C-alpha atoms as one frame of an Amber mdcrd trajectory, in Angstrom:
protein
 -68.526  54.164  57.559 -71.924  54.438  55.965 -73.785  57.702  55.663 -77.557
  57.871  55.557 -78.894  59.243  52.286 -82.586  60.166  51.841 -84.397  57.679
  49.635 -86.475  58.960  46.702 -89.876  57.406  45.999 -91.152  57.572  42.425
 -88.682  60.318  41.576 -89.810  62.751  44.283 -89.178  63.211  47.985 -91.922
  64.147  50.386 -91.207  65.680  53.775 -93.743  63.320  55.327 -91.882  60.181
  54.112 -90.065  59.369  57.349 -91.033  55.714  57.537 -88.954  52.580  56.984
 -86.781  54.080  54.244 -85.239  56.597  56.633 -83.878  53.860  58.897 -80.333
  52.580  58.253 -79.982  49.211  56.579 -78.699  46.320  58.669 -75.230  46.257
  56.978 -74.952  50.029  57.454 -75.892  49.754  61.120 -73.448  46.862  61.622
 -70.570  48.841  60.010 -71.334  51.858  62.181 -71.559  49.715  65.324 -68.232
  47.961  64.675 -66.469  51.170  63.755 -67.640  53.057  66.848 -67.392  50.206
  69.334 -64.169  48.513  68.340 -62.291  51.144  66.376 -59.752  50.460  63.659
 -57.913  47.817  65.672 -60.712  45.301  65.076 -61.152  46.058  61.388 -57.424
  46.080  60.585 -57.200  42.284  60.888 -59.270  41.863  57.726 -56.761  43.473
  55.354 -53.318  41.975  55.800 -52.270  41.681  52.142 -49.645  43.728  50.358
 -50.837  47.024  48.946 -49.292  48.621  45.884 -45.945  49.995  47.103 -44.891
  53.568  46.465 -41.992  54.081  44.071 -39.238  56.667  43.737 -37.827  57.184
  40.250 -34.568  59.133  40.352 -32.846  60.666  37.335 -29.144  60.664  38.216
 -26.297  61.804  35.962 -25.420  58.277  34.748 -28.467  56.200  35.702 -32.174
  56.091  36.294 -32.913  54.469  39.668 -36.207  52.884  40.710 -36.584  52.466
  44.486 -39.455  50.617  46.098 -40.067  50.138  49.835 -41.246  46.526  50.291
 -40.133  45.235  53.710 -40.624  41.699  54.939 -39.851  39.938  51.680 -36.999
  37.810  50.373 -35.068  38.268  47.147 -36.653  35.069  45.863 -40.165  36.605
  46.193 -39.468  39.111  43.383 -39.912  38.694  39.638 -38.158  41.405  37.611
 -38.498  41.227  33.833 -37.967  43.373  30.771 -40.184  42.822  27.747 -40.349
  45.196  24.782 -38.882  48.147  26.745 -41.226  47.607  29.709 -39.730  46.903
  33.149 -41.982  44.782  35.392 -41.366  44.394  39.121 -43.688  41.924  40.791
 -44.080  39.888  43.946 -46.039  36.738  44.622 -45.909  35.461  48.168 -47.821
  32.674  49.828 -47.732  32.286  53.597 -48.888  29.368  55.695 -49.005  29.153
  59.466 -50.119  26.222  61.597 -50.372  26.414  65.350 -51.602  23.686  67.682
 -51.921  23.270  71.405 -53.855  21.096  73.764 -57.118  23.039  73.476 -57.135
  24.507  69.984 -55.833  24.298  66.461 -55.325  27.309  64.234 -54.356  27.285
  60.576 -53.863  30.496  58.601 -52.753  31.060  55.060 -52.502  34.031  52.777
 -51.535  35.042  49.285 -50.213  38.481  48.390 -49.083  39.906  45.097 -48.441
  43.132  43.230 -46.902  44.172  39.938 -45.552  47.573  38.904 -44.557  48.320
  35.318 -42.428  51.126  33.859 -41.663  52.150  30.290 -37.924  52.138  29.682
 -36.630  55.030  27.560 -34.439  54.291  24.543 -31.575  56.039  26.353 -31.215
  53.098  28.812 -28.623  50.368  28.227 -30.958  47.395  28.823 -28.098  44.857
  28.989 -26.593  46.550  32.077 -29.718  46.846  34.280 -29.132  45.531  37.807
 -31.195  45.104  40.979 -30.490  44.821  44.705 -32.743  44.195  47.701 -31.453
  45.343  51.078 -33.158  46.468  54.298 -36.623  46.280  52.712 -35.715  48.468
  49.710 -35.761  47.088  46.165 -33.392  49.179  44.050 -33.234  48.765  40.263
 -30.481  50.677  38.456 -31.010  51.447  34.765 -27.711  52.761  33.352 -27.925
  55.401  30.655 -26.157  54.942  27.332 -23.065  57.112  26.964 -24.767  59.452
  24.519 -27.643  60.033  26.968 -25.546  60.847  30.032 -25.643  64.415  31.234
 -22.631  66.348  30.122 -20.998  68.888  32.415 -21.837  72.497  31.680 -19.400
  73.961  29.227 -18.472  77.578  29.781 -17.745  79.540  26.675 -15.124  82.188
  26.992 -16.008  85.540  25.514 -13.226  87.089  23.421
């Protein structure tokens, strides 16, 4: 929503300047009207694309795991690449919908995309990286090299 901000004239503000400049602009008034009259339900139809998904990066004993919640997609929508120790997870999805009846025709289309990139540490065995997509969760497993795996705590006996 827009907020009214006093307008400065020639670098100074006079208390008597309450003319045209103190009125809201037409776009500001329109935004306020729509927001108050229709609420978020009306405005939500204008932003139906994919936003940047949140990611969990988990440091397990033998692997690093990247989890991303991205429901409503297919495995074929994803592009996962490794280039110069950078992991890229991206999606490009185009949707088309046609609906016709006796009195109207409606055609909708959309295009959504995102790309997340991660630096891969030298301790990862790049040749063994795997990915799965199940129940809306993309899971990429980055196995650690043997020398990088956490070793169990060694207790030293005192003599």
